[in-house]
Amino acid sequence: MKSRVFLFIAIIVFLIGCSSNSSSGLFEYENTKLNEALKELSFNPEIPKALPYSPSNTKVDAESISGKEQNLLFVTFINQDKGKTTFSATKMQNAFNFTKESVKISENLEGRYGERKDENSKILKWEKDKIYYELVTYDDSVTKEELVKVADSFYLPE
């Protein structure tokens, strides 16, 4: 009897440990590559703590645009179904804008949301501390609400 109770408790603990961040429905991810790229940048952007899925691959680039040193962070998260979500942070505002809807990300932060049917994409943009952020997903399973939750999970790594 004691072994069955122990087995039951062990299974519950295991399932809880393997689940997503239950309060938000998001998944934390391995961000070692991303943290390394942050060291190359000429500014200190926030990064997402969690995503709508656990990525099977992550591509990270720190780039220079307009002749300025490492002023663009571009990250692509790819899920197992080959859908992808990109995240970018830069000190320069992107001139391309198809966001039409104002959305509340958190108590003190608002963003702009839009969709492009021709590219099958959804985008969420916002500005915080003079840094411009964009989350773009090309994955039908990722919802507008999930993008907002991801944006709300952003934090400044140490």
PDB file of N, CA, C and O in Angstrom, residues 67-136:
ATOM      1  N   GLY A  67      25.319  51.090 -39.823  1.00  0.00           N
ATOM      2  CA  GLY A  67      26.699  51.381 -39.446  1.00  0.00           C
ATOM      3  C   GLY A  67      26.955  51.469 -37.948  1.00  0.00           C
ATOM      4  O   GLY A  67      28.026  51.837 -37.527  1.00  0.00           O
ATOM      5  N   LYS A  68      25.967  51.135 -37.141  1.00  0.00           N
ATOM      6  CA  LYS A  68      26.155  51.205 -35.690  1.00  0.00           C
ATOM      7  C   LYS A  68      26.511  49.820 -35.165  1.00  0.00           C
ATOM      8  O   LYS A  68      26.049  48.808 -35.676  1.00  0.00           O
ATOM      9  N   GLU A  69      27.309  49.779 -34.118  1.00  0.00           N
ATOM     10  CA  GLU A  69      27.800  48.515 -33.596  1.00  0.00           C
ATOM     11  C   GLU A  69      26.707  47.690 -32.927  1.00  0.00           C
ATOM     12  O   GLU A  69      26.031  48.167 -32.035  1.00  0.00           O
ATOM     13  N   GLN A  70      26.552  46.463 -33.379  1.00  0.00           N
ATOM     14  CA  GLN A  70      25.690  45.460 -32.757  1.00  0.00           C
ATOM     15  C   GLN A  70      24.445  46.059 -32.114  1.00  0.00           C
ATOM     16  O   GLN A  70      24.235  45.962 -30.919  1.00  0.00           O
ATOM     17  N   ASN A  71      23.601  46.667 -32.957  1.00  0.00           N
ATOM     18  CA  ASN A  71      22.419  47.325 -32.426  1.00  0.00           C
ATOM     19  C   ASN A  71      21.114  46.616 -32.790  1.00  0.00           C
ATOM     20  O   ASN A  71      20.052  47.196 -32.698  1.00  0.00           O
ATOM     21  N   LEU A  72      21.211  45.343 -33.205  1.00  0.00           N
ATOM     22  CA  LEU A  72      20.023  44.551 -33.508  1.00  0.00           C
ATOM     23  C   LEU A  72      20.212  43.145 -32.966  1.00  0.00           C
ATOM     24  O   LEU A  72      21.216  42.484 -33.260  1.00  0.00           O
ATOM     25  N   LEU A  73      19.243  42.707 -32.186  1.00  0.00           N
ATOM     26  CA  LEU A  73      19.194  41.319 -31.726  1.00  0.00           C
ATOM     27  C   LEU A  73      18.042  40.664 -32.461  1.00  0.00           C
ATOM     28  O   LEU A  73      16.918  41.174 -32.442  1.00  0.00           O
ATOM     29  N   PHE A  74      18.315  39.540 -33.123  1.00  0.00           N
ATOM     30  CA  PHE A  74      17.294  38.831 -33.885  1.00  0.00           C
ATOM     31  C   PHE A  74      17.349  37.359 -33.498  1.00  0.00           C
ATOM     32  O   PHE A  74      18.390  36.719 -33.626  1.00  0.00           O
ATOM     33  N   VAL A  75      16.223  36.835 -33.009  1.00  0.00           N
ATOM     34  CA  VAL A  75      16.161  35.463 -32.514  1.00  0.00           C
ATOM     35  C   VAL A  75      15.008  34.742 -33.192  1.00  0.00           C
ATOM     36  O   VAL A  75      13.897  35.282 -33.283  1.00  0.00           O
ATOM     37  N   THR A  76      15.257  33.528 -33.666  1.00  0.00           N
ATOM     38  CA  THR A  76      14.216  32.696 -34.256  1.00  0.00           C
ATOM     39  C   THR A  76      14.062  31.438 -33.419  1.00  0.00           C
ATOM     40  O   THR A  76      15.034  30.711 -33.200  1.00  0.00           O
ATOM     41  N   PHE A  77      12.851  31.210 -32.934  1.00  0.00           N
ATOM     42  CA  PHE A  77      12.515  30.005 -32.194  1.00  0.00           C
ATOM     43  C   PHE A  77      11.707  29.101 -33.127  1.00  0.00           C
ATOM     44  O   PHE A  77      10.689  29.539 -33.678  1.00  0.00           O
ATOM     45  N   ILE A  78      12.145  27.878 -33.325  1.00  0.00           N
ATOM     46  CA  ILE A  78      11.467  26.946 -34.228  1.00  0.00           C
ATOM     47  C   ILE A  78      10.880  25.814 -33.403  1.00  0.00           C
ATOM     48  O   ILE A  78      11.578  25.219 -32.582  1.00  0.00           O
ATOM     49  N   ASN A  79       9.597  25.503 -33.632  1.00  0.00           N
ATOM     50  CA  ASN A  79       8.997  24.414 -32.876  1.00  0.00           C
ATOM     51  C   ASN A  79       9.125  23.099 -33.647  1.00  0.00           C
ATOM     52  O   ASN A  79       9.608  23.069 -34.779  1.00  0.00           O
ATOM     53  N   GLN A  80       8.697  22.014 -33.044  1.00  0.00           N
ATOM     54  CA  GLN A  80       8.849  20.693 -33.657  1.00  0.00           C
ATOM     55  C   GLN A  80       8.063  20.551 -34.952  1.00  0.00           C
ATOM     56  O   GLN A  80       8.410  19.741 -35.807  1.00  0.00           O
ATOM     57  N   ASP A  81       6.994  21.324 -35.115  1.00  0.00           N
ATOM     58  CA  ASP A  81       6.186  21.268 -36.335  1.00  0.00           C
ATOM     59  C   ASP A  81       6.691  22.224 -37.404  1.00  0.00           C
ATOM     60  O   ASP A  81       6.017  22.482 -38.381  1.00  0.00           O
ATOM     61  N   LYS A  82       7.890  22.791 -37.194  1.00  0.00           N
ATOM     62  CA  LYS A  82       8.557  23.719 -38.111  1.00  0.00           C
ATOM     63  C   LYS A  82       7.895  25.083 -38.182  1.00  0.00           C
ATOM     64  O   LYS A  82       8.191  25.883 -39.051  1.00  0.00           O
ATOM     65  N   GLY A  83       6.977  25.362 -37.268  1.00  0.00           N
ATOM     66  CA  GLY A  83       6.464  26.720 -37.149  1.00  0.00           C
ATOM     67  C   GLY A  83       7.532  27.558 -36.473  1.00  0.00           C
ATOM     68  O   GLY A  83       8.397  27.028 -35.778  1.00  0.00           O
ATOM     69  N   LYS A  84       7.493  28.854 -36.682  1.00  0.00           N
ATOM     70  CA  LYS A  84       8.526  29.669 -36.045  1.00  0.00           C
ATOM     71  C   LYS A  84       7.958  30.965 -35.503  1.00  0.00           C
ATOM     72  O   LYS A  84       6.960  31.486 -35.983  1.00  0.00           O
ATOM     73  N   THR A  85       8.654  31.455 -34.482  1.00  0.00           N
ATOM     74  CA  THR A  85       8.362  32.738 -33.874  1.00  0.00           C
ATOM     75  C   THR A  85       9.679  33.493 -33.794  1.00  0.00           C
ATOM     76  O   THR A  85      10.687  32.929 -33.365  1.00  0.00           O
ATOM     77  N   THR A  86       9.683  34.736 -34.243  1.00  0.00           N
ATOM     78  CA  THR A  86      10.901  35.537 -34.185  1.00  0.00           C
ATOM     79  C   THR A  86      10.717  36.649 -33.162  1.00  0.00           C
ATOM     80  O   THR A  86       9.609  37.109 -32.909  1.00  0.00           O
ATOM     81  N   PHE A  87      11.828  37.041 -32.606  1.00  0.00           N
ATOM     82  CA  PHE A  87      11.876  38.128 -31.632  1.00  0.00           C
ATOM     83  C   PHE A  87      13.018  39.032 -32.044  1.00  0.00           C
ATOM     84  O   PHE A  87      14.100  38.564 -32.361  1.00  0.00           O
ATOM     85  N   SER A  88      12.770  40.323 -32.061  1.00  0.00           N
ATOM     86  CA  SER A  88      13.854  41.256 -32.342  1.00  0.00           C
ATOM     87  C   SER A  88      13.788  42.424 -31.365  1.00  0.00           C
ATOM     88  O   SER A  88      12.723  42.787 -30.873  1.00  0.00           O
ATOM     89  N   ALA A  89      14.965  42.968 -31.090  1.00  0.00           N
ATOM     90  CA  ALA A  89      15.087  44.152 -30.248  1.00  0.00           C
ATOM     91  C   ALA A  89      16.132  45.051 -30.885  1.00  0.00           C
ATOM     92  O   ALA A  89      17.176  44.585 -31.324  1.00  0.00           O
ATOM     93  N   THR A  90      15.844  46.340 -30.949  1.00  0.00           N
ATOM     94  CA  THR A  90      16.764  47.291 -31.558  1.00  0.00           C
ATOM     95  C   THR A  90      16.527  48.678 -30.976  1.00  0.00           C
ATOM     96  O   THR A  90      15.468  48.944 -30.399  1.00  0.00           O
ATOM     97  N   LYS A  91      17.496  49.539 -31.152  1.00  0.00           N
ATOM     98  CA  LYS A  91      17.355  50.929 -30.721  1.00  0.00           C
ATOM     99  C   LYS A  91      16.686  51.785 -31.793  1.00  0.00           C
ATOM    100  O   LYS A  91      16.427  52.958 -31.577  1.00  0.00           O
ATOM    101  N   MET A  92      16.422  51.192 -32.964  1.00  0.00           N
ATOM    102  CA  MET A  92      15.824  51.936 -34.073  1.00  0.00           C
ATOM    103  C   MET A  92      14.445  51.365 -34.393  1.00  0.00           C
ATOM    104  O   MET A  92      14.274  50.152 -34.460  1.00  0.00           O
ATOM    105  N   GLN A  93      13.487  52.227 -34.608  1.00  0.00           N
ATOM    106  CA  GLN A  93      12.134  51.793 -34.899  1.00  0.00           C
ATOM    107  C   GLN A  93      12.038  51.233 -36.316  1.00  0.00           C
ATOM    108  O   GLN A  93      12.619  51.784 -37.257  1.00  0.00           O
ATOM    109  N   ASN A  94      11.321  50.142 -36.468  1.00  0.00           N
ATOM    110  CA  ASN A  94      11.089  49.517 -37.761  1.00  0.00           C
ATOM    111  C   ASN A  94      10.067  50.353 -38.534  1.00  0.00           C
ATOM    112  O   ASN A  94       8.982  50.631 -38.030  1.00  0.00           O
ATOM    113  N   ALA A  95      10.395  50.724 -39.758  1.00  0.00           N
ATOM    114  CA  ALA A  95       9.499  51.559 -40.564  1.00  0.00           C
ATOM    115  C   ALA A  95       8.287  50.779 -41.069  1.00  0.00           C
ATOM    116  O   ALA A  95       7.236  51.353 -41.326  1.00  0.00           O
ATOM    117  N   PHE A  96       8.425  49.464 -41.241  1.00  0.00           N
ATOM    118  CA  PHE A  96       7.306  48.644 -41.704  1.00  0.00           C
ATOM    119  C   PHE A  96       6.362  48.400 -40.538  1.00  0.00           C
ATOM    120  O   PHE A  96       6.767  47.933 -39.485  1.00  0.00           O
ATOM    121  N   ASN A  97       5.094  48.709 -40.762  1.00  0.00           N
ATOM    122  CA  ASN A  97       4.146  48.579 -39.669  1.00  0.00           C
ATOM    123  C   ASN A  97       2.774  48.209 -40.209  1.00  0.00           C
ATOM    124  O   ASN A  97       2.175  48.987 -40.940  1.00  0.00           O
ATOM    125  N   PHE A  98       2.297  47.031 -39.866  1.00  0.00           N
ATOM    126  CA  PHE A  98       0.936  46.665 -40.234  1.00  0.00           C
ATOM    127  C   PHE A  98       0.103  46.370 -38.981  1.00  0.00           C
ATOM    128  O   PHE A  98      -0.895  45.681 -39.032  1.00  0.00           O
ATOM    129  N   THR A  99       0.544  46.914 -37.840  1.00  0.00           N
ATOM    130  CA  THR A  99      -0.227  46.753 -36.614  1.00  0.00           C
ATOM    131  C   THR A  99      -1.355  47.768 -36.600  1.00  0.00           C
ATOM    132  O   THR A  99      -1.156  48.926 -36.932  1.00  0.00           O
ATOM    133  N   LYS A 100      -2.528  47.308 -36.251  1.00  0.00           N
ATOM    134  CA  LYS A 100      -3.692  48.193 -36.265  1.00  0.00           C
ATOM    135  C   LYS A 100      -4.372  48.291 -34.906  1.00  0.00           C
ATOM    136  O   LYS A 100      -5.121  49.203 -34.657  1.00  0.00           O
ATOM    137  N   GLU A 101      -4.087  47.340 -34.038  1.00  0.00           N
ATOM    138  CA  GLU A 101      -4.818  47.246 -32.784  1.00  0.00           C
ATOM    139  C   GLU A 101      -3.911  47.525 -31.581  1.00  0.00           C
ATOM    140  O   GLU A 101      -2.832  46.959 -31.473  1.00  0.00           O
ATOM    141  N   SER A 102      -4.376  48.381 -30.690  1.00  0.00           N
ATOM    142  CA  SER A 102      -3.653  48.636 -29.451  1.00  0.00           C
ATOM    143  C   SER A 102      -3.994  47.525 -28.460  1.00  0.00           C
ATOM    144  O   SER A 102      -5.160  47.147 -28.317  1.00  0.00           O
ATOM    145  N   VAL A 103      -2.957  46.968 -27.790  1.00  0.00           N
ATOM    146  CA  VAL A 103      -3.179  45.906 -26.813  1.00  0.00           C
ATOM    147  C   VAL A 103      -2.430  46.229 -25.524  1.00  0.00           C
ATOM    148  O   VAL A 103      -1.368  46.846 -25.550  1.00  0.00           O
ATOM    149  N   LYS A 104      -3.000  45.793 -24.421  1.00  0.00           N
ATOM    150  CA  LYS A 104      -2.368  45.984 -23.124  1.00  0.00           C
ATOM    151  C   LYS A 104      -1.512  44.761 -22.830  1.00  0.00           C
ATOM    152  O   LYS A 104      -2.015  43.637 -22.767  1.00  0.00           O
ATOM    153  N   ILE A 105      -0.203  44.967 -22.674  1.00  0.00           N
ATOM    154  CA  ILE A 105       0.727  43.880 -22.385  1.00  0.00           C
ATOM    155  C   ILE A 105       0.812  43.656 -20.879  1.00  0.00           C
ATOM    156  O   ILE A 105       0.775  42.521 -20.405  1.00  0.00           O
ATOM    157  N   SER A 106       0.926  44.734 -20.133  1.00  0.00           N
ATOM    158  CA  SER A 106       0.953  44.667 -18.673  1.00  0.00           C
ATOM    159  C   SER A 106       0.362  45.964 -18.136  1.00  0.00           C
ATOM    160  O   SER A 106      -0.065  46.828 -18.908  1.00  0.00           O
ATOM    161  N   GLU A 107       0.385  46.114 -16.839  1.00  0.00           N
ATOM    162  CA  GLU A 107      -0.208  47.289 -16.200  1.00  0.00           C
ATOM    163  C   GLU A 107       0.330  48.598 -16.780  1.00  0.00           C
ATOM    164  O   GLU A 107      -0.419  49.533 -17.019  1.00  0.00           O
ATOM    165  N   ASN A 108       1.635  48.661 -17.052  1.00  0.00           N
ATOM    166  CA  ASN A 108       2.252  49.904 -17.506  1.00  0.00           C
ATOM    167  C   ASN A 108       2.816  49.837 -18.924  1.00  0.00           C
ATOM    168  O   ASN A 108       3.651  50.658 -19.276  1.00  0.00           O
ATOM    169  N   LEU A 109       2.393  48.843 -19.695  1.00  0.00           N
ATOM    170  CA  LEU A 109       2.979  48.677 -21.021  1.00  0.00           C
ATOM    171  C   LEU A 109       1.908  48.339 -22.055  1.00  0.00           C
ATOM    172  O   LEU A 109       1.133  47.405 -21.865  1.00  0.00           O
ATOM    173  N   GLU A 110       1.900  49.127 -23.129  1.00  0.00           N
ATOM    174  CA  GLU A 110       0.977  48.886 -24.239  1.00  0.00           C
ATOM    175  C   GLU A 110       1.766  48.572 -25.491  1.00  0.00           C
ATOM    176  O   GLU A 110       2.914  48.994 -25.641  1.00  0.00           O
ATOM    177  N   GLY A 111       1.152  47.821 -26.386  1.00  0.00           N
ATOM    178  CA  GLY A 111       1.778  47.479 -27.651  1.00  0.00           C
ATOM    179  C   GLY A 111       0.784  47.595 -28.786  1.00  0.00           C
ATOM    180  O   GLY A 111      -0.352  48.027 -28.594  1.00  0.00           O
ATOM    181  N   ARG A 112       1.248  47.217 -29.972  1.00  0.00           N
ATOM    182  CA  ARG A 112       0.409  47.237 -31.172  1.00  0.00           C
ATOM    183  C   ARG A 112       0.422  45.836 -31.777  1.00  0.00           C
ATOM    184  O   ARG A 112       1.479  45.201 -31.862  1.00  0.00           O
ATOM    185  N   TYR A 113      -0.753  45.371 -32.196  1.00  0.00           N
ATOM    186  CA  TYR A 113      -0.895  44.026 -32.749  1.00  0.00           C
ATOM    187  C   TYR A 113      -1.451  44.106 -34.161  1.00  0.00           C
ATOM    188  O   TYR A 113      -2.276  44.966 -34.474  1.00  0.00           O
ATOM    189  N   GLY A 114      -0.995  43.187 -35.023  1.00  0.00           N
ATOM    190  CA  GLY A 114      -1.521  43.108 -36.374  1.00  0.00           C
ATOM    191  C   GLY A 114      -1.330  41.730 -36.960  1.00  0.00           C
ATOM    192  O   GLY A 114      -0.563  40.914 -36.444  1.00  0.00           O
ATOM    193  N   GLU A 115      -2.042  41.460 -38.044  1.00  0.00           N
ATOM    194  CA  GLU A 115      -1.934  40.181 -38.754  1.00  0.00           C
ATOM    195  C   GLU A 115      -1.786  40.442 -40.240  1.00  0.00           C
ATOM    196  O   GLU A 115      -2.326  41.419 -40.757  1.00  0.00           O
ATOM    197  N   ARG A 116      -1.034  39.562 -40.900  1.00  0.00           N
ATOM    198  CA  ARG A 116      -0.898  39.611 -42.358  1.00  0.00           C
ATOM    199  C   ARG A 116      -1.278  38.243 -42.885  1.00  0.00           C
ATOM    200  O   ARG A 116      -0.551  37.278 -42.700  1.00  0.00           O
ATOM    201  N   LYS A 117      -2.419  38.176 -43.510  1.00  0.00           N
ATOM    202  CA  LYS A 117      -2.914  36.896 -44.043  1.00  0.00           C
ATOM    203  C   LYS A 117      -2.030  36.391 -45.173  1.00  0.00           C
ATOM    204  O   LYS A 117      -1.824  35.188 -45.299  1.00  0.00           O
ATOM    205  N   ASP A 118      -1.466  37.307 -45.991  1.00  0.00           N
ATOM    206  CA  ASP A 118      -0.636  36.880 -47.120  1.00  0.00           C
ATOM    207  C   ASP A 118       0.654  36.192 -46.658  1.00  0.00           C
ATOM    208  O   ASP A 118       1.216  35.373 -47.375  1.00  0.00           O
ATOM    209  N   GLU A 119       1.129  36.516 -45.471  1.00  0.00           N
ATOM    210  CA  GLU A 119       2.338  35.885 -44.914  1.00  0.00           C
ATOM    211  C   GLU A 119       2.003  34.897 -43.807  1.00  0.00           C
ATOM    212  O   GLU A 119       2.899  34.276 -43.245  1.00  0.00           O
ATOM    213  N   ASN A 120       0.703  34.777 -43.492  1.00  0.00           N
ATOM    214  CA  ASN A 120       0.262  33.930 -42.397  1.00  0.00           C
ATOM    215  C   ASN A 120       1.021  34.278 -41.113  1.00  0.00           C
ATOM    216  O   ASN A 120       1.586  33.418 -40.452  1.00  0.00           O
ATOM    217  N   SER A 121       1.073  35.578 -40.800  1.00  0.00           N
ATOM    218  CA  SER A 121       1.852  36.021 -39.649  1.00  0.00           C
ATOM    219  C   SER A 121       1.029  36.903 -38.719  1.00  0.00           C
ATOM    220  O   SER A 121       0.058  37.532 -39.126  1.00  0.00           O
ATOM    221  N   LYS A 122       1.468  36.902 -37.472  1.00  0.00           N
ATOM    222  CA  LYS A 122       0.907  37.770 -36.439  1.00  0.00           C
ATOM    223  C   LYS A 122       2.082  38.504 -35.814  1.00  0.00           C
ATOM    224  O   LYS A 122       3.144  37.922 -35.619  1.00  0.00           O
ATOM    225  N   ILE A 123       1.891  39.785 -35.496  1.00  0.00           N
ATOM    226  CA  ILE A 123       2.986  40.579 -34.951  1.00  0.00           C
ATOM    227  C   ILE A 123       2.511  41.383 -33.748  1.00  0.00           C
ATOM    228  O   ILE A 123       1.384  41.875 -33.720  1.00  0.00           O
ATOM    229  N   LEU A 124       3.390  41.498 -32.772  1.00  0.00           N
ATOM    230  CA  LEU A 124       3.170  42.347 -31.616  1.00  0.00           C
ATOM    231  C   LEU A 124       4.412  43.217 -31.466  1.00  0.00           C
ATOM    232  O   LEU A 124       5.535  42.706 -31.435  1.00  0.00           O
ATOM    233  N   LYS A 125       4.207  44.533 -31.404  1.00  0.00           N
ATOM    234  CA  LYS A 125       5.316  45.498 -31.296  1.00  0.00           C
ATOM    235  C   LYS A 125       5.091  46.373 -30.075  1.00  0.00           C
ATOM    236  O   LYS A 125       3.965  46.702 -29.745  1.00  0.00           O
ATOM    237  N   TRP A 126       6.191  46.765 -29.446  1.00  0.00           N
ATOM    238  CA  TRP A 126       6.120  47.706 -28.346  1.00  0.00           C
ATOM    239  C   TRP A 126       7.481  48.370 -28.149  1.00  0.00           C
ATOM    240  O   TRP A 126       8.491  47.905 -28.661  1.00  0.00           O
ATOM    241  N   GLU A 127       7.455  49.462 -27.403  1.00  0.00           N
ATOM    242  CA  GLU A 127       8.686  50.190 -27.083  1.00  0.00           C
ATOM    243  C   GLU A 127       8.769  50.313 -25.572  1.00  0.00           C
ATOM    244  O   GLU A 127       7.781  50.589 -24.885  1.00  0.00           O
ATOM    245  N   LYS A 128       9.972  50.060 -25.045  1.00  0.00           N
ATOM    246  CA  LYS A 128      10.198  50.194 -23.604  1.00  0.00           C
ATOM    247  C   LYS A 128      11.625  50.676 -23.390  1.00  0.00           C
ATOM    248  O   LYS A 128      12.559  50.078 -23.929  1.00  0.00           O
ATOM    249  N   ASP A 129      11.782  51.729 -22.647  1.00  0.00           N
ATOM    250  CA  ASP A 129      13.095  52.294 -22.340  1.00  0.00           C
ATOM    251  C   ASP A 129      13.917  52.568 -23.605  1.00  0.00           C
ATOM    252  O   ASP A 129      15.103  52.259 -23.669  1.00  0.00           O
ATOM    253  N   LYS A 130      13.259  53.112 -24.610  1.00  0.00           N
ATOM    254  CA  LYS A 130      13.878  53.486 -25.890  1.00  0.00           C
ATOM    255  C   LYS A 130      14.452  52.286 -26.660  1.00  0.00           C
ATOM    256  O   LYS A 130      15.357  52.434 -27.478  1.00  0.00           O
ATOM    257  N   ILE A 131      13.913  51.116 -26.400  1.00  0.00           N
ATOM    258  CA  ILE A 131      14.248  49.905 -27.167  1.00  0.00           C
ATOM    259  C   ILE A 131      12.956  49.427 -27.815  1.00  0.00           C
ATOM    260  O   ILE A 131      11.907  49.375 -27.166  1.00  0.00           O
ATOM    261  N   TYR A 132      13.035  49.085 -29.100  1.00  0.00           N
ATOM    262  CA  TYR A 132      11.873  48.646 -29.864  1.00  0.00           C
ATOM    263  C   TYR A 132      11.886  47.127 -29.986  1.00  0.00           C
ATOM    264  O   TYR A 132      12.879  46.536 -30.429  1.00  0.00           O
ATOM    265  N   TYR A 133      10.775  46.514 -29.597  1.00  0.00           N
ATOM    266  CA  TYR A 133      10.645  45.062 -29.585  1.00  0.00           C
ATOM    267  C   TYR A 133       9.584  44.609 -30.586  1.00  0.00           C
ATOM    268  O   TYR A 133       8.581  45.298 -30.781  1.00  0.00           O
ATOM    269  N   GLU A 134       9.829  43.458 -31.184  1.00  0.00           N
ATOM    270  CA  GLU A 134       8.850  42.837 -32.082  1.00  0.00           C
ATOM    271  C   GLU A 134       8.833  41.339 -31.848  1.00  0.00           C
ATOM    272  O   GLU A 134       9.882  40.708 -31.756  1.00  0.00           O
ATOM    273  N   LEU A 135       7.634  40.793 -31.752  1.00  0.00           N
ATOM    274  CA  LEU A 135       7.417  39.350 -31.740  1.00  0.00           C
ATOM    275  C   LEU A 135       6.578  39.046 -32.968  1.00  0.00           C
ATOM    276  O   LEU A 135       5.511  39.634 -33.146  1.00  0.00           O
ATOM    277  N   VAL A 136       7.061  38.160 -33.817  1.00  0.00           N
ATOM    278  CA  VAL A 136       6.323  37.781 -35.018  1.00  0.00           C
ATOM    279  C   VAL A 136       6.223  36.268 -35.030  1.00  0.00           C
ATOM    280  O   VAL A 136       7.223  35.571 -34.842  1.00  0.00           O
TER     281      VAL A 136
END
